[in-house]
Short mmCIF file of C-alpha atoms and ligand atoms in Angstrom, two decimals:
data_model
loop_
_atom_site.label_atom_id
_atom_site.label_comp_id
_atom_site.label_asym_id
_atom_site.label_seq_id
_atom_site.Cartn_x
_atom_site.Cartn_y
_atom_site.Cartn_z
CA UNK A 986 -1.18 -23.96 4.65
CA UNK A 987 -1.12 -20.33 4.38
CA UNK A 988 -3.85 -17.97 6.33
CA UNK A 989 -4.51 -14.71 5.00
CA UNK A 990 -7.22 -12.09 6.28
CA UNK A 991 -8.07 -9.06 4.98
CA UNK A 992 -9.76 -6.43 7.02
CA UNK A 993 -12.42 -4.40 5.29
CA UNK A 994 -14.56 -6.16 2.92
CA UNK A 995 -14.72 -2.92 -0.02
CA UNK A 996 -14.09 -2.59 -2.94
CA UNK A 997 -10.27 -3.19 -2.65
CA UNK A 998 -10.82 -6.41 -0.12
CA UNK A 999 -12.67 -8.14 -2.44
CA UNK A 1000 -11.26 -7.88 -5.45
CA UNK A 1001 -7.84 -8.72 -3.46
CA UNK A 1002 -9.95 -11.54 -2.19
CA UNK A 1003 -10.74 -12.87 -5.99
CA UNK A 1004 -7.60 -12.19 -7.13
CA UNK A 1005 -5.62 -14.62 -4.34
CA UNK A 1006 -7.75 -17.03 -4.23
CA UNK A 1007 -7.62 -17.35 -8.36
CA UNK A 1008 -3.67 -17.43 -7.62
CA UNK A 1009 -4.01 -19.90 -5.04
CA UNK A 1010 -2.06 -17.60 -3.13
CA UNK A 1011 -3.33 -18.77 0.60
CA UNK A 1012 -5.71 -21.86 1.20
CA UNK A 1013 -7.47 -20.02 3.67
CA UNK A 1014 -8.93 -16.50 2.79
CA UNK A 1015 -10.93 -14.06 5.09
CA UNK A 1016 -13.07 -11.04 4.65
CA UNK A 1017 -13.46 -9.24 8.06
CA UNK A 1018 -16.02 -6.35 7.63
CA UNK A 1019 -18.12 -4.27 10.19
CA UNK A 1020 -20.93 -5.29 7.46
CA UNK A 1021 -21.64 -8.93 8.38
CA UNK A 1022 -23.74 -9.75 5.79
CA UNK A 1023 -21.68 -7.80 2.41
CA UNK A 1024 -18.56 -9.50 3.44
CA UNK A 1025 -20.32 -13.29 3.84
CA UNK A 1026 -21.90 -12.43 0.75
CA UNK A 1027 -19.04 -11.37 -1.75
CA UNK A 1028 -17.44 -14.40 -0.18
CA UNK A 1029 -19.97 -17.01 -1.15
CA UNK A 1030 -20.22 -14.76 -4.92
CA UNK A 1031 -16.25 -15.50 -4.84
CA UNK A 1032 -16.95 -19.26 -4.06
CA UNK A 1033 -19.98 -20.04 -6.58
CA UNK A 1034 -16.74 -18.90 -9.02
CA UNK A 1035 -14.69 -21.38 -8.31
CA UNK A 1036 -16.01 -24.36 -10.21
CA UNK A 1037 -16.09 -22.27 -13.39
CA UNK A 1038 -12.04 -20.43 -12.73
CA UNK A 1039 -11.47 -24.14 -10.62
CA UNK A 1040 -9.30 -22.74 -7.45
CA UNK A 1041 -9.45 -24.40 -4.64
CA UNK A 1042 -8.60 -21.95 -2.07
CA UNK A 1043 -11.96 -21.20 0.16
CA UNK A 1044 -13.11 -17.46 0.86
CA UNK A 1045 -14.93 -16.93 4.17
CA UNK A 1046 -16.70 -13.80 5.12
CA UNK A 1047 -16.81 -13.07 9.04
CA UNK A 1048 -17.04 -9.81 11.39
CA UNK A 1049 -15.98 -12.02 13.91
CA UNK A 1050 -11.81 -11.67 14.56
CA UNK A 1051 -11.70 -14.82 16.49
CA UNK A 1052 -12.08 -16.57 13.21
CA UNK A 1053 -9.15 -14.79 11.65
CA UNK A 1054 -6.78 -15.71 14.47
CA UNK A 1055 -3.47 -16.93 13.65
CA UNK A 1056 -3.59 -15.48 10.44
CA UNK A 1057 0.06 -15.26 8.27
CA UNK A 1058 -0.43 -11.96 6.78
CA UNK A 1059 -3.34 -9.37 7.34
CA UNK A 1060 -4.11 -6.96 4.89
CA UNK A 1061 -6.32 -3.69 5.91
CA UNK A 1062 -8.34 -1.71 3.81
CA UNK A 1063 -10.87 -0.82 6.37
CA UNK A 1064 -12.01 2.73 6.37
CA UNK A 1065 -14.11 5.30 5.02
CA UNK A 1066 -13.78 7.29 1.76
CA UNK A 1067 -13.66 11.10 1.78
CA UNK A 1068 -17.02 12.53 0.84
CA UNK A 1069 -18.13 15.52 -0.53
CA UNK A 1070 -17.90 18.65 2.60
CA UNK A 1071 -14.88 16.44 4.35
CA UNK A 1072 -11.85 18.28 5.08
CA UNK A 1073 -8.72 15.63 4.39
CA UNK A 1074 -8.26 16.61 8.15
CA UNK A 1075 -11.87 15.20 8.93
CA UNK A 1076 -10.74 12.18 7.00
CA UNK A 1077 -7.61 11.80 9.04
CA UNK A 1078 -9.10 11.41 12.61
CA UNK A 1079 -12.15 9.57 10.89
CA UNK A 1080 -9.53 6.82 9.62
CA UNK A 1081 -7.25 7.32 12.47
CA UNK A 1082 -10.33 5.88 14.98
CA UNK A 1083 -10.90 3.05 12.41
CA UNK A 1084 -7.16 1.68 11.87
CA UNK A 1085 -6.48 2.04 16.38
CA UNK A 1086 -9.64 -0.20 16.26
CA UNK A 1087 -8.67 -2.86 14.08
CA UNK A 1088 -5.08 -2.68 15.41
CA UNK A 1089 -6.15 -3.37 18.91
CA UNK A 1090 -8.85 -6.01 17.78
CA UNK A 1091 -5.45 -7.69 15.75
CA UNK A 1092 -3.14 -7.48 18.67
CA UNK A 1093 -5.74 -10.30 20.35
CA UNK A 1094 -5.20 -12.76 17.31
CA UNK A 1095 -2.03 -11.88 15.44
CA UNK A 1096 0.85 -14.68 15.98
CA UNK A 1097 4.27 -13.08 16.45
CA UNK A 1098 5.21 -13.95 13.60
CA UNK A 1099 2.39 -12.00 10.97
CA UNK A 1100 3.21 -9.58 8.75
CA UNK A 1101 0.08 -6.69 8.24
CA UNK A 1102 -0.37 -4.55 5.76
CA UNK A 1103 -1.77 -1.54 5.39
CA UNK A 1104 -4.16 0.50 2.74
CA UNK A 1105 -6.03 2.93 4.29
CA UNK A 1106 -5.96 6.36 3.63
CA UNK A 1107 -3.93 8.56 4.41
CA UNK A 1108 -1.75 5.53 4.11
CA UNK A 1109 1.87 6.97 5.51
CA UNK A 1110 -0.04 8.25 8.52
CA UNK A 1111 -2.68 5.02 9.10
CA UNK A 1112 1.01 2.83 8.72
CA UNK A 1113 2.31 5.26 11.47
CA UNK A 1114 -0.62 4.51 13.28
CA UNK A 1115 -0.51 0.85 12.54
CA UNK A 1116 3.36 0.66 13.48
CA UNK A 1117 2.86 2.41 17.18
CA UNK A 1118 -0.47 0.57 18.24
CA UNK A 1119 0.53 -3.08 17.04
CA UNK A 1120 2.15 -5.68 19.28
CA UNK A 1121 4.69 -6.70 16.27
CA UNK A 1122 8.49 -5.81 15.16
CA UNK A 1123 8.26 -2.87 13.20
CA UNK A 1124 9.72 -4.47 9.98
CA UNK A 1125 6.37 -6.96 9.95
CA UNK A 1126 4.30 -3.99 9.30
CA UNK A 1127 4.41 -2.01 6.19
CA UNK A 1128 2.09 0.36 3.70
CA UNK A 1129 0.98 -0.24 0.74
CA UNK A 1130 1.51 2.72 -2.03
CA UNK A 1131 4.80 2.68 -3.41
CA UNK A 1132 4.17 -0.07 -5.56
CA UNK A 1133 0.81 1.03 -7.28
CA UNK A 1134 2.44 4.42 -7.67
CA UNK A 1135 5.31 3.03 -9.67
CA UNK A 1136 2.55 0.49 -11.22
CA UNK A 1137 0.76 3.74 -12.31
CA UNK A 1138 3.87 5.55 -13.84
CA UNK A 1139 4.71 2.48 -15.66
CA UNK A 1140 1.72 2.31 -17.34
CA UNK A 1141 1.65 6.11 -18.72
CA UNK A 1142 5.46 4.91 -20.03
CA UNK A 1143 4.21 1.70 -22.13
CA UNK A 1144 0.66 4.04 -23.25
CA UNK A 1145 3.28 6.92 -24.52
CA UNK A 1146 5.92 5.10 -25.97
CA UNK A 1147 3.89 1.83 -27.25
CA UNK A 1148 6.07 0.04 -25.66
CA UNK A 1149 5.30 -3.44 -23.51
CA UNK A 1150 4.79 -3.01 -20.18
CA UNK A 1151 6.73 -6.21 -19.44
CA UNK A 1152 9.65 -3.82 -20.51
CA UNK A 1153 9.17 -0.97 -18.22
CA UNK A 1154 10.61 -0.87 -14.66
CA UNK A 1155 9.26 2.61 -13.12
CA UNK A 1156 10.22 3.92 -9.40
CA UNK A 1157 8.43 5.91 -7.09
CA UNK A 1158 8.85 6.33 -3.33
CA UNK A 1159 7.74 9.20 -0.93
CA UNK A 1160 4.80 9.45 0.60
CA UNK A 1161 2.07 8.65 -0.86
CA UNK A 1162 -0.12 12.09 -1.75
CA UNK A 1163 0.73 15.18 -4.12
CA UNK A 1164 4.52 15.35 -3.28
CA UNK A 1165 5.57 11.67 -3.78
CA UNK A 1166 8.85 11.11 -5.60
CA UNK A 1167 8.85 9.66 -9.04
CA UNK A 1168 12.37 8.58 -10.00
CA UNK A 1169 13.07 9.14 -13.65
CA UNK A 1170 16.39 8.60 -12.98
CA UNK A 1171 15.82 4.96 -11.31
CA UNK A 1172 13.20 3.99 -14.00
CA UNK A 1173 14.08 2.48 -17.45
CA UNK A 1174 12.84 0.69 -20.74
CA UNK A 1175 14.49 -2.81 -21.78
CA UNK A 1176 17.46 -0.94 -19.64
CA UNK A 1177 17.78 2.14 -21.27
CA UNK A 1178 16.83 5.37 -19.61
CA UNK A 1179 13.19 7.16 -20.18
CA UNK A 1180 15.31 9.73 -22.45
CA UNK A 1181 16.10 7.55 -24.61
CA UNK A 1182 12.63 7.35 -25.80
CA UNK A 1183 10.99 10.53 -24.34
CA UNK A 1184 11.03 13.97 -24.79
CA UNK A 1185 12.01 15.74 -21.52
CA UNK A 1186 8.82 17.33 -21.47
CA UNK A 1187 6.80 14.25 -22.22
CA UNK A 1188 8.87 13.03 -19.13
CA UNK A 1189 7.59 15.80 -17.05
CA UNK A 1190 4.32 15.47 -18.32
CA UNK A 1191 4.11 11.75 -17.28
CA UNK A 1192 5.77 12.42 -13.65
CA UNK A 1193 2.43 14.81 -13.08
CA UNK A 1194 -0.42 12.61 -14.49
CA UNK A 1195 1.33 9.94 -12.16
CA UNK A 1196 1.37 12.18 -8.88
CA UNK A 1197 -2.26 12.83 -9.78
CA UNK A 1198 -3.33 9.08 -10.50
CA UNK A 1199 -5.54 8.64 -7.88
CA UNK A 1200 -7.51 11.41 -8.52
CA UNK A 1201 -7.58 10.95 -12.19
CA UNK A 1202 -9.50 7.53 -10.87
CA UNK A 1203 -11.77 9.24 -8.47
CA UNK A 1204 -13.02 11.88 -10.59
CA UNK A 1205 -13.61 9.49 -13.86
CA UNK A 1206 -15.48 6.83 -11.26
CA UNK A 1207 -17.66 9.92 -9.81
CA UNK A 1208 -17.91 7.65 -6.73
CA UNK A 1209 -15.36 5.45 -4.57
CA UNK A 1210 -11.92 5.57 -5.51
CA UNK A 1211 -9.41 2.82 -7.61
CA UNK A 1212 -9.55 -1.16 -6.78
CA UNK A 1213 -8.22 -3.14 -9.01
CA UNK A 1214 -4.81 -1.64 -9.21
CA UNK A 1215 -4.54 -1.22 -5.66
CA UNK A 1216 -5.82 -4.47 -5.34
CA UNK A 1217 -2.85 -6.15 -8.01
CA UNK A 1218 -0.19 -4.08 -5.93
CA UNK A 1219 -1.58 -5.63 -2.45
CA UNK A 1220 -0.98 -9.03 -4.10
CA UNK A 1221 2.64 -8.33 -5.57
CA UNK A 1222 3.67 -7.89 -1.83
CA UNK A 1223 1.48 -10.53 -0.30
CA UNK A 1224 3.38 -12.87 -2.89
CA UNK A 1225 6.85 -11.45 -1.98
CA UNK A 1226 6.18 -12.31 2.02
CA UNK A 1227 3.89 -15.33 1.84
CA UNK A 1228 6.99 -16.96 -0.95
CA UNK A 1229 9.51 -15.19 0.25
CA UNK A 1230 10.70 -13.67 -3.18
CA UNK A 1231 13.06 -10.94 -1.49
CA UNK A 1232 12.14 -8.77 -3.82
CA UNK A 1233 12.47 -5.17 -4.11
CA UNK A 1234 9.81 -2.67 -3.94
CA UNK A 1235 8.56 0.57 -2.86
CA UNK A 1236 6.84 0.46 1.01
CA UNK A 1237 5.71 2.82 3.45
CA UNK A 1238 8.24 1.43 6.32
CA UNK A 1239 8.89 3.13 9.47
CA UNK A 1240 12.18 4.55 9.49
CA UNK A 1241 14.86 4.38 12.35
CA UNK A 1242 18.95 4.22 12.87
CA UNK A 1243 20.68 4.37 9.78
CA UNK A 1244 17.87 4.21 6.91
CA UNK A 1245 16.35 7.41 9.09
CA UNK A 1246 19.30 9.33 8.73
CA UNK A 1247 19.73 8.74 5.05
CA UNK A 1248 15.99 9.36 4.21
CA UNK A 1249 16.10 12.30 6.96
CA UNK A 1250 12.54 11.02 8.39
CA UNK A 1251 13.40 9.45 11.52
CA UNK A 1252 10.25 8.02 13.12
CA UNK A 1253 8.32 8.52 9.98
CA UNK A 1254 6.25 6.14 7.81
CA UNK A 1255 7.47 6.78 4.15
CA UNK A 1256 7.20 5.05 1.10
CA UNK A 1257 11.41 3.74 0.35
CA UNK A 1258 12.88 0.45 -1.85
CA UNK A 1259 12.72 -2.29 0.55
CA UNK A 1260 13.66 -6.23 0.37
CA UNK A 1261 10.70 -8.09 0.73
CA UNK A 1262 10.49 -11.62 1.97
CA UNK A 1263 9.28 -13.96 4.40
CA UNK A 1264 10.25 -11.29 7.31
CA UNK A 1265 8.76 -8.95 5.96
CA UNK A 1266 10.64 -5.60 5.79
CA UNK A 1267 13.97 -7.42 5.59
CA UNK A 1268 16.18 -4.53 4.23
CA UNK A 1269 15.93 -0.90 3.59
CA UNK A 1270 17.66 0.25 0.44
CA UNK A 1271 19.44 3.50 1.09
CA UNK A 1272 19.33 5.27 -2.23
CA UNK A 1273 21.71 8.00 -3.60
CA UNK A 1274 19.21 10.54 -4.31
CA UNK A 1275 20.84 13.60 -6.26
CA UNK A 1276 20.08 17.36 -5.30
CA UNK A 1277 16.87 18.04 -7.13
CA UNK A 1278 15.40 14.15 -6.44
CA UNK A 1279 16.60 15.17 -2.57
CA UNK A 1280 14.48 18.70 -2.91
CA UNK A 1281 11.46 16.61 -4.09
CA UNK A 1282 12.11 13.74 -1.11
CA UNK A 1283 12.58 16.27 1.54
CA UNK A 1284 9.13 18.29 0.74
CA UNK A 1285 7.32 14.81 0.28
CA UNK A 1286 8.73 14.12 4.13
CA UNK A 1287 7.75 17.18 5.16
CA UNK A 1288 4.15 16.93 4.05
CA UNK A 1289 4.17 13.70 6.08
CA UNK A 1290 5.83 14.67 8.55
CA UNK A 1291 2.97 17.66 9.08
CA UNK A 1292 0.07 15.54 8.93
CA UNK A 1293 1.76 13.10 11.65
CA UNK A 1294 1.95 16.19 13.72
CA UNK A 1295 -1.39 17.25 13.22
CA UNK A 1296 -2.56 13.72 14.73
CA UNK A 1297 -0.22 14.09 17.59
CA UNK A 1298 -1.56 17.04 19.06
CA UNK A 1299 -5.40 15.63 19.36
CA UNK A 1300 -4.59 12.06 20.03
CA UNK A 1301 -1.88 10.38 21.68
CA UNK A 1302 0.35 8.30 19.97
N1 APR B 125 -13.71 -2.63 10.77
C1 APR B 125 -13.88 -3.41 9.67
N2 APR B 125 -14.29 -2.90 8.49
C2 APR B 125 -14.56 -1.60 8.43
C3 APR B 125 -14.42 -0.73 9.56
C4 APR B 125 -13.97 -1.31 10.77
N3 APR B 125 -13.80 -0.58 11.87
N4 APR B 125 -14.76 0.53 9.16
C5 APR B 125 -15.10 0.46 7.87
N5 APR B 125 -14.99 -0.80 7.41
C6 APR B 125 -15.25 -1.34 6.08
C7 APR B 125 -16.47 -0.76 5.39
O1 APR B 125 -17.66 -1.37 5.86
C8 APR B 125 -16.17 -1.09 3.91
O2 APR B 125 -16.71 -2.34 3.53
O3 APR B 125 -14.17 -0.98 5.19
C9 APR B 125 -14.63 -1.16 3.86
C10 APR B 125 -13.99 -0.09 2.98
O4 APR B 125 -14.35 -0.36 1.67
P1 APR B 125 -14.60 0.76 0.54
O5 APR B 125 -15.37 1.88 1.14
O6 APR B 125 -15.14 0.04 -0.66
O7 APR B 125 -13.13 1.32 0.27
P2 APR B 125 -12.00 0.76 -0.71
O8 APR B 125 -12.18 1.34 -2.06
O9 APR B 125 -11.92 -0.71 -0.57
O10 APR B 125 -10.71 1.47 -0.07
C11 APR B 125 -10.29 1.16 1.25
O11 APR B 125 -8.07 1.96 0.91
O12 APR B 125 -7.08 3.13 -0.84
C12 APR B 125 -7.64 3.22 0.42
O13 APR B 125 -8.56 5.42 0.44
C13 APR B 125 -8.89 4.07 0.40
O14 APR B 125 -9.02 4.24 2.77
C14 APR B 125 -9.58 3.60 1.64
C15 APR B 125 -9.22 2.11 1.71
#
């Protein structure tokens, strides 16, 4: 019997929400949302479904978080979008109340043993946030980025070359805005590097569009920002703890001792390879990054590393 509750009933929640329980990926799912009624509702909508895509997994919807005690993994998308005459920095403190909130509210029902993971925007800093307020081991909580990132770069790959996605394996890791780190170097077709098919340029051209995906979303939706990939990469790492799969991909992990020193971001959340499995966070990779894919990392930290700072001196963390 698995238990899995997801915190903010949006966009992102619910189509995660449709997606497990079409997997069968918990028995038990929950929406948590501020909004009573919208998250009861798209649960029930989920439900009526079931007979017709026959799952038998139930979907509740609740603002209540005694009913998502005890939960295995919690996944939290909670938050507000940035509107139109909101600074990112407006964002930041706006999202920074929200995630404290929900932490606290978790650290009365989590068992010691959950895993949570993050969404929220600006996800290296909400996972920072996440990391220092929860009462759990700092390898159960993780952020969610890496993997859509790399999702998003293999996809340009297949569209360019024509070639199946099923063949692609694409990299990215940093953190998880402008400067994030795609590694051509660490990404492949059937094997064979990206050169073998691509143009250097094309490359390059493909390595941009993908550091720009989000907002390639946002401005082609006109309002709200991408789901459903976001939503497919919350359930390749919900199906990599839940069955512990031990496999690797891309999180925002909070990095200390040894993988710190490599990655040069002590006490930082930034998106690295991990192992995941039934731990959660069970193994940082430490990659050999060469001198112009260190250049890239080291600016992608630094942005982080900024916007941490920027929280630090109004609130204390
Ligand atoms: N507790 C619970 N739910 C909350 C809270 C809170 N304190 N604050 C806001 N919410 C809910 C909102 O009511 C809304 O239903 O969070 C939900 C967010 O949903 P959407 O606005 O549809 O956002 P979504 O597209 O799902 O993205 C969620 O993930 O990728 C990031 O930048 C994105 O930060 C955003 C988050």
């Amino acid at each position: 019997m698995k238990k899995v509750s997801i915190i903010g009933a949006g966009n992102i929640g619910s189509t995660l929400a449709l997606i497990m329980a079409m997997k069968e990926l918990a028995n038990e799912i929950y929406l948590l949302d501020i909004h009573e009624g919208p998250a009861k509702g798209k649960a029930l909508d989920i439900m009526e479904s079931s007979p017709i895509l026959k799952f038998g997994a139930k979907v509740y919807g609740t603002a209540s978080y005694e009913d998502i005690k005890n939960s295995d993994l919690y996944i939290v998308t909670a938050g507000f979008p940035r509107k139109p005459g909101m600074t990112r920095e407006d964002l930041l403190f706006k999202n920074y109340e929200v995630i404290k909130s929900v932490c606290e509210n978790l650290n009365k029902v989590l068992k010691k043993d959950s895993k949570v993971i993050i969404v929220t925007n600006p996800l290296d800093i909400m996972t920072y946030v996440a990391v220092k307020t929860l009462n759990l081991p700092k390898n159960q909580v993780m952020g969610m980025a890496g993997v859509l990132d790399s999702a998003r770069f293999a996809y340009f790959i297949s569209e360019k070359t024509g070639i199946s996605v099923e063949n692609i394996k694409a990299s990215v890791i940093g953190g998880h805005g402008d400067d994030m780190v795609p590694l051509v170097r660490y990404s492949t077709i059937a094997g064979l590097p990206l050169n073998f098919f691509l143009k250097d340029e094309e490359i390059e051209e493909l390595v941009e569009r993908t550091r720009k995906g989000g907002t390639e979303i946002v401005n082609l939706l006109g309002t709200g920002s991408a789901y459903f990939a976001p939503a497919a990469s919350i359930f390749e790492m919900s199906t990599a703890i839940l069955q512990n799969k031990r496999k690797v991909m891309p999180c925002s992990v909070y990095l200390e001792g040894e993988a710190g020193k490599h990655y040069e971001a002590e006490g930082l959340c930034v998106g690295v390879p991990v192992i995941l499995g039934k731990d959660g966070v069970e193994e940082v990779i430490l990659l050999d990054l060469n001198d112009e894919e260190r250049k890239m990392w080291r600016k992608s930290v630094e942005s982080v590393r900024k916007v941490v700072e920027t929280l630090k001196s109004k609130v204390n963390l």
